[in-house]
């Protein structure tokens, strides 16, 4: 059985092949039961969340992710999301790999946003604004840079020092001009893409800030009580989601807009299944505002885990050199 730690998982999941693996999985589909979602008490702070996410391709691969989301981990300098992924042979049940779930989650989440942006962001999008300074910020920057010609990245966070650190890391890693944004409104008003990955309970991105042609990518706010955009942003945009069932049940930006009347179910233009199967159009004009809400789906984890396993297996096989017989 392969065991892929954080570094090995990252090395096996380059952005272009990961984005294409997700595109293929959304196009071809798999078996994906509704994920288990349980809150658990953390004394003295906000509740944590336990997620169990199974999925399988009949006759090929079967996997399940065990994940926890603990908002209080930010104060402990720990990732909010911790996870492990078990990948098995769907014919025999034999376990094939144990994959670092935190790295898998971060990369597949960012890759899903980039996949959506490939259909929804303007082809000439160059300025990305990232809202949030957690683990996903650098991943979102790299993933979006894989599908659009970014030349400028701005990072905003409630903690200005963390925003500076995140911006410096992104600039060094990607070689793209990146700075901390002291004023979120000013940054959004100049953005081509706005990508938010926070655990905010109140809207951060306002509809009257959004310039023409902007694409809004909402990755955080995975509970109905959370929200990163206001009603004006949702009602102004053409709205897309990763999966209809997940977004309408769990994504606060969608759930709350449906409850307020700012959004109707019929206003949701398409999900990633529709976009990847070319059964619904993505962006239709350079001036329209598009909004994508992601809550995550088990098929994304499965696609990433399969790619990591097959890539690492091929690499290991290539590194095994035949032993020459002694003459």
PDB file of C-alpha atoms in Angstrom:
ATOM      1  CA  UNK A   1       0.000   0.000   0.000  1.00  0.00           C
ATOM      2  CA  UNK A   2       1.267   3.460  -0.868  1.00  0.00           C
ATOM      3  CA  UNK A   3       1.417   6.092   1.861  1.00  0.00           C
ATOM      4  CA  UNK A   4       1.574   9.610   0.482  1.00  0.00           C
ATOM      5  CA  UNK A   5       2.463  12.318   2.966  1.00  0.00           C
ATOM      6  CA  UNK A   6       1.878  16.023   2.357  1.00  0.00           C
ATOM      7  CA  UNK A   7       4.931  16.504   0.152  1.00  0.00           C
ATOM      8  CA  UNK A   8       4.356  13.344  -1.885  1.00  0.00           C
ATOM      9  CA  UNK A   9       0.704  14.249  -2.392  1.00  0.00           C
ATOM     10  CA  UNK A  10       1.581  17.750  -3.558  1.00  0.00           C
ATOM     11  CA  UNK A  11       4.255  16.434  -5.931  1.00  0.00           C
ATOM     12  CA  UNK A  12       1.760  14.000  -7.485  1.00  0.00           C
ATOM     13  CA  UNK A  13      -0.898  16.652  -8.101  1.00  0.00           C
ATOM     14  CA  UNK A  14       0.407  19.221 -10.567  1.00  0.00           C
ATOM     15  CA  UNK A  15      -2.242  21.768 -11.447  1.00  0.00           C
ATOM     16  CA  UNK A  16      -2.900  21.102 -15.157  1.00  0.00           C
ATOM     17  CA  UNK A  17      -3.355  17.312 -14.798  1.00  0.00           C
ATOM     18  CA  UNK A  18      -5.389  17.752 -11.607  1.00  0.00           C
ATOM     19  CA  UNK A  19      -7.739  20.258 -13.264  1.00  0.00           C
ATOM     20  CA  UNK A  20      -8.156  17.875 -16.197  1.00  0.00           C
ATOM     21  CA  UNK A  21      -8.760  14.925 -13.847  1.00  0.00           C
ATOM     22  CA  UNK A  22     -11.621  16.862 -12.242  1.00  0.00           C
ATOM     23  CA  UNK A  23     -13.004  17.835 -15.649  1.00  0.00           C
ATOM     24  CA  UNK A  24     -13.009  14.170 -16.693  1.00  0.00           C
ATOM     25  CA  UNK A  25     -14.655  12.999 -13.456  1.00  0.00           C
ATOM     26  CA  UNK A  26     -17.416  15.628 -13.670  1.00  0.00           C
ATOM     27  CA  UNK A  27     -17.952  14.708 -17.317  1.00  0.00           C
ATOM     28  CA  UNK A  28     -18.002  10.920 -16.817  1.00  0.00           C
ATOM     29  CA  UNK A  29     -19.472  10.813 -13.301  1.00  0.00           C
ATOM     30  CA  UNK A  30     -19.177   8.324 -10.443  1.00  0.00           C
ATOM     31  CA  UNK A  31     -21.232   6.980  -7.540  1.00  0.00           C
ATOM     32  CA  UNK A  32     -21.365   9.668  -4.844  1.00  0.00           C
ATOM     33  CA  UNK A  33     -23.640   9.247  -1.798  1.00  0.00           C
ATOM     34  CA  UNK A  34     -24.560  12.336   0.204  1.00  0.00           C
ATOM     35  CA  UNK A  35     -21.700  13.100   2.561  1.00  0.00           C
ATOM     36  CA  UNK A  36     -22.056  12.677   6.305  1.00  0.00           C
ATOM     37  CA  UNK A  37     -21.867  16.028   8.082  1.00  0.00           C
ATOM     38  CA  UNK A  38     -21.688  16.200  11.890  1.00  0.00           C
ATOM     39  CA  UNK A  39     -20.889  19.061  14.277  1.00  0.00           C
ATOM     40  CA  UNK A  40     -18.868  18.302  17.386  1.00  0.00           C
ATOM     41  CA  UNK A  41     -18.319  20.441  20.450  1.00  0.00           C
ATOM     42  CA  UNK A  42     -14.930  22.038  21.098  1.00  0.00           C
ATOM     43  CA  UNK A  43     -15.136  23.468  24.648  1.00  0.00           C
ATOM     44  CA  UNK A  44     -14.551  27.194  24.827  1.00  0.00           C
ATOM     45  CA  UNK A  45     -14.708  27.871  21.080  1.00  0.00           C
ATOM     46  CA  UNK A  46     -16.763  27.359  17.924  1.00  0.00           C
ATOM     47  CA  UNK A  47     -17.924  23.843  17.117  1.00  0.00           C
ATOM     48  CA  UNK A  48     -15.883  21.657  14.815  1.00  0.00           C
ATOM     49  CA  UNK A  49     -17.281  19.681  11.898  1.00  0.00           C
ATOM     50  CA  UNK A  50     -16.715  16.024  10.976  1.00  0.00           C
ATOM     51  CA  UNK A  51     -17.123  15.102   7.315  1.00  0.00           C
ATOM     52  CA  UNK A  52     -17.236  11.602   5.790  1.00  0.00           C
ATOM     53  CA  UNK A  53     -17.153  11.664   1.991  1.00  0.00           C
ATOM     54  CA  UNK A  54     -17.374   8.361   0.042  1.00  0.00           C
ATOM     55  CA  UNK A  55     -17.316   7.903  -3.743  1.00  0.00           C
ATOM     56  CA  UNK A  56     -16.457   5.167  -6.218  1.00  0.00           C
ATOM     57  CA  UNK A  57     -16.129   4.308  -9.874  1.00  0.00           C
ATOM     58  CA  UNK A  58     -17.618   0.802 -10.237  1.00  0.00           C
ATOM     59  CA  UNK A  59     -14.983  -1.786 -11.031  1.00  0.00           C
ATOM     60  CA  UNK A  60     -12.097   0.669 -10.666  1.00  0.00           C
ATOM     61  CA  UNK A  61     -11.556   2.719  -7.524  1.00  0.00           C
ATOM     62  CA  UNK A  62     -13.358   3.350  -4.248  1.00  0.00           C
ATOM     63  CA  UNK A  63     -12.410   5.999  -1.718  1.00  0.00           C
ATOM     64  CA  UNK A  64     -13.512   7.810   1.413  1.00  0.00           C
ATOM     65  CA  UNK A  65     -12.271  10.971   3.056  1.00  0.00           C
ATOM     66  CA  UNK A  66     -12.382  11.526   6.793  1.00  0.00           C
ATOM     67  CA  UNK A  67     -12.077  15.258   7.462  1.00  0.00           C
ATOM     68  CA  UNK A  68     -12.427  17.653  10.362  1.00  0.00           C
ATOM     69  CA  UNK A  69     -12.891  21.423  10.164  1.00  0.00           C
ATOM     70  CA  UNK A  70     -11.976  23.285  13.367  1.00  0.00           C
ATOM     71  CA  UNK A  71     -12.267  27.106  13.077  1.00  0.00           C
ATOM     72  CA  UNK A  72     -10.324  27.598  16.328  1.00  0.00           C
ATOM     73  CA  UNK A  73      -7.197  26.063  14.836  1.00  0.00           C
ATOM     74  CA  UNK A  74      -6.258  29.447  13.388  1.00  0.00           C
ATOM     75  CA  UNK A  75      -5.337  30.587  16.871  1.00  0.00           C
ATOM     76  CA  UNK A  76      -3.159  27.512  17.324  1.00  0.00           C
ATOM     77  CA  UNK A  77      -1.261  28.012  14.048  1.00  0.00           C
ATOM     78  CA  UNK A  78      -2.825  24.788  12.758  1.00  0.00           C
ATOM     79  CA  UNK A  79      -4.791  24.249   9.538  1.00  0.00           C
ATOM     80  CA  UNK A  80      -8.551  24.566   9.947  1.00  0.00           C
ATOM     81  CA  UNK A  81      -8.982  21.428   7.818  1.00  0.00           C
ATOM     82  CA  UNK A  82      -7.378  18.097   8.737  1.00  0.00           C
ATOM     83  CA  UNK A  83      -8.079  14.972   6.723  1.00  0.00           C
ATOM     84  CA  UNK A  84      -7.000  11.561   5.497  1.00  0.00           C
ATOM     85  CA  UNK A  85      -8.062   9.770   2.326  1.00  0.00           C
ATOM     86  CA  UNK A  86      -8.269   5.999   1.886  1.00  0.00           C
ATOM     87  CA  UNK A  87      -8.238   4.736  -1.706  1.00  0.00           C
ATOM     88  CA  UNK A  88      -9.157   1.126  -2.452  1.00  0.00           C
ATOM     89  CA  UNK A  89      -9.631  -1.218  -5.395  1.00  0.00           C
ATOM     90  CA  UNK A  90     -13.376  -1.195  -6.152  1.00  0.00           C
ATOM     91  CA  UNK A  91     -13.264  -4.819  -7.373  1.00  0.00           C
ATOM     92  CA  UNK A  92     -11.563  -6.412  -4.369  1.00  0.00           C
ATOM     93  CA  UNK A  93     -11.806  -3.814  -1.610  1.00  0.00           C
ATOM     94  CA  UNK A  94      -8.034  -3.972  -1.163  1.00  0.00           C
ATOM     95  CA  UNK A  95      -6.618  -0.703   0.146  1.00  0.00           C
ATOM     96  CA  UNK A  96      -4.244   0.859  -2.370  1.00  0.00           C
ATOM     97  CA  UNK A  97      -3.176   4.148  -0.818  1.00  0.00           C
ATOM     98  CA  UNK A  98      -3.460   6.396   2.209  1.00  0.00           C
ATOM     99  CA  UNK A  99      -3.246   9.971   0.954  1.00  0.00           C
ATOM    100  CA  UNK A 100      -2.672  13.122   2.991  1.00  0.00           C
ATOM    101  CA  UNK A 101      -6.199  14.475   3.071  1.00  0.00           C
ATOM    102  CA  UNK A 102      -5.339  18.055   3.973  1.00  0.00           C
ATOM    103  CA  UNK A 103      -3.102  18.525   0.939  1.00  0.00           C
ATOM    104  CA  UNK A 104      -5.539  16.615  -1.275  1.00  0.00           C
ATOM    105  CA  UNK A 105      -8.445  18.786  -0.083  1.00  0.00           C
ATOM    106  CA  UNK A 106      -6.585  22.056  -0.555  1.00  0.00           C
ATOM    107  CA  UNK A 107      -5.416  21.194  -4.049  1.00  0.00           C
ATOM    108  CA  UNK A 108      -8.643  19.656  -5.361  1.00  0.00           C
ATOM    109  CA  UNK A 109     -10.635  22.591  -3.944  1.00  0.00           C
ATOM    110  CA  UNK A 110      -8.431  25.116  -5.694  1.00  0.00           C
ATOM    111  CA  UNK A 111      -8.450  22.998  -8.860  1.00  0.00           C
ATOM    112  CA  UNK A 112     -12.276  22.957  -8.861  1.00  0.00           C
ATOM    113  CA  UNK A 113     -12.277  26.756  -8.670  1.00  0.00           C
ATOM    114  CA  UNK A 114      -9.815  26.923 -11.558  1.00  0.00           C
ATOM    115  CA  UNK A 115     -11.936  24.468 -13.538  1.00  0.00           C
ATOM    116  CA  UNK A 116     -14.979  26.704 -13.038  1.00  0.00           C
ATOM    117  CA  UNK A 117     -12.939  29.787 -13.935  1.00  0.00           C
ATOM    118  CA  UNK A 118     -11.898  28.095 -17.167  1.00  0.00           C
ATOM    119  CA  UNK A 119     -15.559  28.316 -18.199  1.00  0.00           C
ATOM    120  CA  UNK A 120     -16.560  31.508 -16.376  1.00  0.00           C
ATOM    121  CA  UNK A 121     -13.670  33.975 -16.075  1.00  0.00           C
ATOM    122  CA  UNK A 122     -12.781  36.259 -18.973  1.00  0.00           C
ATOM    123  CA  UNK A 123     -10.012  34.886 -21.183  1.00  0.00           C
ATOM    124  CA  UNK A 124      -7.933  38.022 -20.519  1.00  0.00           C
ATOM    125  CA  UNK A 125      -8.402  38.000 -16.714  1.00  0.00           C
ATOM    126  CA  UNK A 126      -5.159  39.265 -15.178  1.00  0.00           C
ATOM    127  CA  UNK A 127      -5.917  40.642 -11.697  1.00  0.00           C
ATOM    128  CA  UNK A 128      -6.858  38.106  -9.019  1.00  0.00           C
ATOM    129  CA  UNK A 129      -8.005  39.227  -5.569  1.00  0.00           C
ATOM    130  CA  UNK A 130      -7.800  36.563  -2.872  1.00  0.00           C
ATOM    131  CA  UNK A 131      -9.934  37.034   0.239  1.00  0.00           C
ATOM    132  CA  UNK A 132      -8.509  35.046   3.148  1.00  0.00           C
ATOM    133  CA  UNK A 133      -5.019  34.119   4.290  1.00  0.00           C
ATOM    134  CA  UNK A 134      -5.381  30.450   5.174  1.00  0.00           C
ATOM    135  CA  UNK A 135      -3.920  27.379   3.547  1.00  0.00           C
ATOM    136  CA  UNK A 136      -6.056  27.765   0.441  1.00  0.00           C
ATOM    137  CA  UNK A 137      -4.818  31.229  -0.517  1.00  0.00           C
ATOM    138  CA  UNK A 138      -1.567  30.069  -2.152  1.00  0.00           C
ATOM    139  CA  UNK A 139      -3.310  27.088  -3.756  1.00  0.00           C
ATOM    140  CA  UNK A 140      -6.045  29.265  -5.253  1.00  0.00           C
ATOM    141  CA  UNK A 141      -3.467  31.653  -6.679  1.00  0.00           C
ATOM    142  CA  UNK A 142      -1.514  28.826  -8.310  1.00  0.00           C
ATOM    143  CA  UNK A 143      -4.603  27.059  -9.636  1.00  0.00           C
ATOM    144  CA  UNK A 144      -6.108  30.213 -11.180  1.00  0.00           C
ATOM    145  CA  UNK A 145      -2.720  31.055 -12.688  1.00  0.00           C
ATOM    146  CA  UNK A 146      -2.825  27.673 -14.447  1.00  0.00           C
ATOM    147  CA  UNK A 147      -5.915  28.671 -16.458  1.00  0.00           C
ATOM    148  CA  UNK A 148      -5.653  32.467 -16.830  1.00  0.00           C
ATOM    149  CA  UNK A 149      -2.738  34.829 -17.657  1.00  0.00           C
ATOM    150  CA  UNK A 150      -2.496  36.454 -14.233  1.00  0.00           C
ATOM    151  CA  UNK A 151      -0.061  39.344 -13.864  1.00  0.00           C
ATOM    152  CA  UNK A 152      -1.240  40.795 -10.545  1.00  0.00           C
ATOM    153  CA  UNK A 153      -2.526  39.219  -7.339  1.00  0.00           C
ATOM    154  CA  UNK A 154      -3.857  41.031  -4.265  1.00  0.00           C
ATOM    155  CA  UNK A 155      -4.397  39.294  -0.907  1.00  0.00           C
ATOM    156  CA  UNK A 156      -6.754  40.648   1.748  1.00  0.00           C
ATOM    157  CA  UNK A 157      -7.228  39.284   5.250  1.00  0.00           C
ATOM    158  CA  UNK A 158      -8.532  40.539   8.558  1.00  0.00           C
ATOM    159  CA  UNK A 159      -4.986  40.143   9.892  1.00  0.00           C
ATOM    160  CA  UNK A 160      -2.841  42.498   7.803  1.00  0.00           C
ATOM    161  CA  UNK A 161       0.403  40.787   8.786  1.00  0.00           C
ATOM    162  CA  UNK A 162      -0.880  37.388   7.663  1.00  0.00           C
ATOM    163  CA  UNK A 163      -1.927  38.952   4.370  1.00  0.00           C
ATOM    164  CA  UNK A 164       1.614  40.267   3.858  1.00  0.00           C
ATOM    165  CA  UNK A 165       3.101  36.844   4.607  1.00  0.00           C
ATOM    166  CA  UNK A 166       0.673  35.114   2.234  1.00  0.00           C
ATOM    167  CA  UNK A 167       1.365  37.651  -0.520  1.00  0.00           C
ATOM    168  CA  UNK A 168       5.128  37.241  -0.171  1.00  0.00           C
ATOM    169  CA  UNK A 169       4.805  33.447  -0.365  1.00  0.00           C
ATOM    170  CA  UNK A 170       2.661  33.637  -3.499  1.00  0.00           C
ATOM    171  CA  UNK A 171       4.993  36.110  -5.196  1.00  0.00           C
ATOM    172  CA  UNK A 172       8.029  33.949  -4.484  1.00  0.00           C
ATOM    173  CA  UNK A 173       6.360  30.693  -5.546  1.00  0.00           C
ATOM    174  CA  UNK A 174       4.626  31.888  -8.717  1.00  0.00           C
ATOM    175  CA  UNK A 175       6.854  34.739  -9.799  1.00  0.00           C
ATOM    176  CA  UNK A 176       3.752  36.932 -10.167  1.00  0.00           C
ATOM    177  CA  UNK A 177       3.483  40.429  -8.675  1.00  0.00           C
ATOM    178  CA  UNK A 178       1.524  39.953  -5.431  1.00  0.00           C
ATOM    179  CA  UNK A 179       0.847  42.364  -2.580  1.00  0.00           C
ATOM    180  CA  UNK A 180      -1.337  42.590   0.496  1.00  0.00           C
ATOM    181  CA  UNK A 181      -4.455  44.713  -0.075  1.00  0.00           C
ATOM    182  CA  UNK A 182      -5.196  47.073   2.831  1.00  0.00           C
ATOM    183  CA  UNK A 183      -8.680  47.926   1.502  1.00  0.00           C
ATOM    184  CA  UNK A 184     -10.876  45.056   0.305  1.00  0.00           C
ATOM    185  CA  UNK A 185     -13.409  47.269  -1.468  1.00  0.00           C
ATOM    186  CA  UNK A 186     -10.731  49.082  -3.445  1.00  0.00           C
ATOM    187  CA  UNK A 187      -9.128  45.782  -4.470  1.00  0.00           C
ATOM    188  CA  UNK A 188     -12.425  44.192  -5.549  1.00  0.00           C
ATOM    189  CA  UNK A 189     -13.358  47.243  -7.638  1.00  0.00           C
ATOM    190  CA  UNK A 190     -10.228  46.584  -9.752  1.00  0.00           C
ATOM    191  CA  UNK A 191     -10.487  42.773  -9.891  1.00  0.00           C
ATOM    192  CA  UNK A 192     -10.984  40.438 -12.809  1.00  0.00           C
ATOM    193  CA  UNK A 193     -11.397  37.459 -10.465  1.00  0.00           C
ATOM    194  CA  UNK A 194     -12.261  37.512  -6.759  1.00  0.00           C
ATOM    195  CA  UNK A 195     -11.601  34.258  -4.913  1.00  0.00           C
ATOM    196  CA  UNK A 196     -12.756  33.983  -1.291  1.00  0.00           C
ATOM    197  CA  UNK A 197     -11.810  31.198   1.103  1.00  0.00           C
ATOM    198  CA  UNK A 198     -12.932  32.149   4.604  1.00  0.00           C
ATOM    199  CA  UNK A 199     -15.139  30.933   7.424  1.00  0.00           C
ATOM    200  CA  UNK A 200     -16.994  34.247   7.553  1.00  0.00           C
ATOM    201  CA  UNK A 201     -20.468  34.432   9.083  1.00  0.00           C
ATOM    202  CA  UNK A 202     -21.189  37.783   7.407  1.00  0.00           C
ATOM    203  CA  UNK A 203     -20.771  38.999   3.801  1.00  0.00           C
ATOM    204  CA  UNK A 204     -17.345  40.285   2.822  1.00  0.00           C
ATOM    205  CA  UNK A 205     -17.905  40.853  -0.912  1.00  0.00           C
ATOM    206  CA  UNK A 206     -20.610  43.346  -1.858  1.00  0.00           C
ATOM    207  CA  UNK A 207     -22.412  43.397  -5.155  1.00  0.00           C
ATOM    208  CA  UNK A 208     -22.045  47.122  -5.738  1.00  0.00           C
ATOM    209  CA  UNK A 209     -18.239  46.721  -5.609  1.00  0.00           C
ATOM    210  CA  UNK A 210     -18.057  44.277  -8.511  1.00  0.00           C
ATOM    211  CA  UNK A 211     -16.787  45.693 -11.825  1.00  0.00           C
ATOM    212  CA  UNK A 212     -18.189  44.599 -15.165  1.00  0.00           C
ATOM    213  CA  UNK A 213     -16.792  41.285 -16.339  1.00  0.00           C
ATOM    214  CA  UNK A 214     -15.714  40.170 -12.869  1.00  0.00           C
ATOM    215  CA  UNK A 215     -15.809  36.509 -11.876  1.00  0.00           C
ATOM    216  CA  UNK A 216     -16.508  35.736  -8.205  1.00  0.00           C
ATOM    217  CA  UNK A 217     -15.247  32.434  -6.799  1.00  0.00           C
ATOM    218  CA  UNK A 218     -16.679  31.525  -3.377  1.00  0.00           C
ATOM    219  CA  UNK A 219     -14.861  28.620  -1.729  1.00  0.00           C
ATOM    220  CA  UNK A 220     -15.423  29.117   2.000  1.00  0.00           C
ATOM    221  CA  UNK A 221     -18.732  29.445   3.890  1.00  0.00           C
ATOM    222  CA  UNK A 222     -19.480  25.715   3.667  1.00  0.00           C
ATOM    223  CA  UNK A 223     -22.356  25.876   6.195  1.00  0.00           C
ATOM    224  CA  UNK A 224     -25.781  27.504   5.721  1.00  0.00           C
ATOM    225  CA  UNK A 225     -24.925  29.916   8.569  1.00  0.00           C
ATOM    226  CA  UNK A 226     -21.790  31.185   6.815  1.00  0.00           C
ATOM    227  CA  UNK A 227     -21.587  33.737   4.012  1.00  0.00           C
ATOM    228  CA  UNK A 228     -18.937  35.508   1.931  1.00  0.00           C
ATOM    229  CA  UNK A 229     -21.132  37.519  -0.481  1.00  0.00           C
ATOM    230  CA  UNK A 230     -24.232  39.653   0.001  1.00  0.00           C
ATOM    231  CA  UNK A 231     -27.608  39.393  -1.742  1.00  0.00           C
ATOM    232  CA  UNK A 232     -26.643  42.124  -4.195  1.00  0.00           C
ATOM    233  CA  UNK A 233     -23.644  40.130  -5.428  1.00  0.00           C
ATOM    234  CA  UNK A 234     -25.739  37.008  -5.936  1.00  0.00           C
ATOM    235  CA  UNK A 235     -28.672  38.768  -7.624  1.00  0.00           C
ATOM    236  CA  UNK A 236     -26.374  40.752  -9.917  1.00  0.00           C
ATOM    237  CA  UNK A 237     -24.419  37.742 -11.193  1.00  0.00           C
ATOM    238  CA  UNK A 238     -25.080  34.704 -13.355  1.00  0.00           C
ATOM    239  CA  UNK A 239     -24.783  32.017 -10.675  1.00  0.00           C
ATOM    240  CA  UNK A 240     -23.039  28.646 -11.022  1.00  0.00           C
ATOM    241  CA  UNK A 241     -22.268  25.922  -8.452  1.00  0.00           C
ATOM    242  CA  UNK A 242     -20.097  22.838  -8.175  1.00  0.00           C
ATOM    243  CA  UNK A 243     -23.079  20.557  -7.444  1.00  0.00           C
ATOM    244  CA  UNK A 244     -26.676  21.738  -7.169  1.00  0.00           C
ATOM    245  CA  UNK A 245     -27.575  19.411  -4.306  1.00  0.00           C
ATOM    246  CA  UNK A 246     -24.560  20.359  -2.229  1.00  0.00           C
ATOM    247  CA  UNK A 247     -24.678  24.103  -2.820  1.00  0.00           C
ATOM    248  CA  UNK A 248     -28.395  24.445  -2.144  1.00  0.00           C
ATOM    249  CA  UNK A 249     -28.126  22.455   1.058  1.00  0.00           C
ATOM    250  CA  UNK A 250     -24.830  23.588   2.550  1.00  0.00           C
ATOM    251  CA  UNK A 251     -23.491  26.703   0.798  1.00  0.00           C
ATOM    252  CA  UNK A 252     -24.505  29.698   2.871  1.00  0.00           C
ATOM    253  CA  UNK A 253     -24.179  32.130  -0.041  1.00  0.00           C
ATOM    254  CA  UNK A 254     -26.768  30.104  -1.971  1.00  0.00           C
ATOM    255  CA  UNK A 255     -28.982  28.970   0.925  1.00  0.00           C
ATOM    256  CA  UNK A 256     -29.383  32.444   2.404  1.00  0.00           C
ATOM    257  CA  UNK A 257     -29.978  34.067  -0.989  1.00  0.00           C
ATOM    258  CA  UNK A 258     -32.689  31.488  -1.720  1.00  0.00           C
ATOM    259  CA  UNK A 259     -34.296  32.205   1.644  1.00  0.00           C
ATOM    260  CA  UNK A 260     -34.254  35.982   1.131  1.00  0.00           C
ATOM    261  CA  UNK A 261     -35.590  35.769  -2.423  1.00  0.00           C
ATOM    262  CA  UNK A 262     -32.467  37.290  -3.952  1.00  0.00           C
ATOM    263  CA  UNK A 263     -32.015  34.008  -5.808  1.00  0.00           C
ATOM    264  CA  UNK A 264     -34.433  31.427  -7.144  1.00  0.00           C
ATOM    265  CA  UNK A 265     -33.468  27.821  -7.767  1.00  0.00           C
ATOM    266  CA  UNK A 266     -34.110  28.388 -11.466  1.00  0.00           C
ATOM    267  CA  UNK A 267     -31.575  31.242 -11.432  1.00  0.00           C
ATOM    268  CA  UNK A 268     -28.720  28.768 -10.929  1.00  0.00           C
ATOM    269  CA  UNK A 269     -27.398  28.560 -14.464  1.00  0.00           C
ATOM    270  CA  UNK A 270     -25.437  25.306 -14.252  1.00  0.00           C
ATOM    271  CA  UNK A 271     -23.194  23.149 -12.121  1.00  0.00           C
ATOM    272  CA  UNK A 272     -19.825  21.639 -12.992  1.00  0.00           C
ATOM    273  CA  UNK A 273     -21.515  18.528 -14.395  1.00  0.00           C
ATOM    274  CA  UNK A 274     -23.337  20.735 -16.914  1.00  0.00           C
ATOM    275  CA  UNK A 275     -20.293  22.810 -17.797  1.00  0.00           C
ATOM    276  CA  UNK A 276     -17.950  19.849 -18.223  1.00  0.00           C
ATOM    277  CA  UNK A 277     -20.511  17.985 -20.349  1.00  0.00           C
ATOM    278  CA  UNK A 278     -21.157  21.082 -22.487  1.00  0.00           C
ATOM    279  CA  UNK A 279     -24.882  20.922 -21.749  1.00  0.00           C
ATOM    280  CA  UNK A 280     -24.977  24.525 -20.484  1.00  0.00           C
ATOM    281  CA  UNK A 281     -23.011  27.623 -21.504  1.00  0.00           C
ATOM    282  CA  UNK A 282     -20.483  29.336 -19.274  1.00  0.00           C
ATOM    283  CA  UNK A 283     -19.572  32.991 -19.708  1.00  0.00           C
ATOM    284  CA  UNK A 284     -21.543  34.559 -22.561  1.00  0.00           C
ATOM    285  CA  UNK A 285     -20.199  38.115 -22.663  1.00  0.00           C
ATOM    286  CA  UNK A 286     -17.159  40.099 -21.570  1.00  0.00           C
ATOM    287  CA  UNK A 287     -19.258  42.433 -19.421  1.00  0.00           C
ATOM    288  CA  UNK A 288     -21.372  40.012 -17.372  1.00  0.00           C
ATOM    289  CA  UNK A 289     -20.606  39.203 -13.751  1.00  0.00           C
ATOM    290  CA  UNK A 290     -20.354  35.496 -12.950  1.00  0.00           C
ATOM    291  CA  UNK A 291     -20.415  33.846  -9.533  1.00  0.00           C
ATOM    292  CA  UNK A 292     -19.344  30.303  -8.672  1.00  0.00           C
ATOM    293  CA  UNK A 293     -20.151  28.720  -5.311  1.00  0.00           C
ATOM    294  CA  UNK A 294     -18.216  25.624  -4.266  1.00  0.00           C
ATOM    295  CA  UNK A 295     -18.902  23.447  -1.227  1.00  0.00           C
ATOM    296  CA  UNK A 296     -16.808  20.485  -2.325  1.00  0.00           C
ATOM    297  CA  UNK A 297     -17.822  17.072  -3.594  1.00  0.00           C
ATOM    298  CA  UNK A 298     -16.550  13.574  -2.919  1.00  0.00           C
ATOM    299  CA  UNK A 299     -15.896  12.977  -6.618  1.00  0.00           C
ATOM    300  CA  UNK A 300     -13.268  15.749  -6.513  1.00  0.00           C
ATOM    301  CA  UNK A 301     -11.394  13.919  -3.762  1.00  0.00           C
ATOM    302  CA  UNK A 302     -11.697  10.633  -5.625  1.00  0.00           C
ATOM    303  CA  UNK A 303     -10.372  12.161  -8.850  1.00  0.00           C
ATOM    304  CA  UNK A 304      -7.432  13.698  -7.000  1.00  0.00           C
ATOM    305  CA  UNK A 305      -6.652  10.531  -5.040  1.00  0.00           C
ATOM    306  CA  UNK A 306      -6.691   8.405  -8.199  1.00  0.00           C
ATOM    307  CA  UNK A 307      -4.342  10.843  -9.933  1.00  0.00           C
ATOM    308  CA  UNK A 308      -2.013  10.929  -6.911  1.00  0.00           C
ATOM    309  CA  UNK A 309      -1.959   7.124  -6.659  1.00  0.00           C
ATOM    310  CA  UNK A 310      -1.369   6.528 -10.367  1.00  0.00           C
ATOM    311  CA  UNK A 311       1.264   9.275 -10.622  1.00  0.00           C
ATOM    312  CA  UNK A 312       3.154   8.097  -7.537  1.00  0.00           C
ATOM    313  CA  UNK A 313       2.935   4.444  -8.649  1.00  0.00           C
ATOM    314  CA  UNK A 314       4.356   5.293 -12.059  1.00  0.00           C
ATOM    315  CA  UNK A 315       7.138   7.325 -10.474  1.00  0.00           C
ATOM    316  CA  UNK A 316       8.029   4.510  -8.086  1.00  0.00           C
ATOM    317  CA  UNK A 317       8.069   1.984 -10.927  1.00  0.00           C
ATOM    318  CA  UNK A 318      10.367   4.213 -12.981  1.00  0.00           C
ATOM    319  CA  UNK A 319      12.770   4.556 -10.064  1.00  0.00           C
ATOM    320  CA  UNK A 320      13.136   0.799  -9.614  1.00  0.00           C
ATOM    321  CA  UNK A 321      16.223  -0.161 -11.576  1.00  0.00           C
ATOM    322  CA  UNK A 322      16.775  -3.766 -12.647  1.00  0.00           C
ATOM    323  CA  UNK A 323      19.618  -5.554 -10.902  1.00  0.00           C
ATOM    324  CA  UNK A 324      22.225  -6.769 -13.357  1.00  0.00           C
ATOM    325  CA  UNK A 325      23.160 -10.433 -12.863  1.00  0.00           C
ATOM    326  CA  UNK A 326      26.683 -11.176 -11.671  1.00  0.00           C
ATOM    327  CA  UNK A 327      28.641 -12.908 -14.434  1.00  0.00           C
TER     328      UNK A 327
END
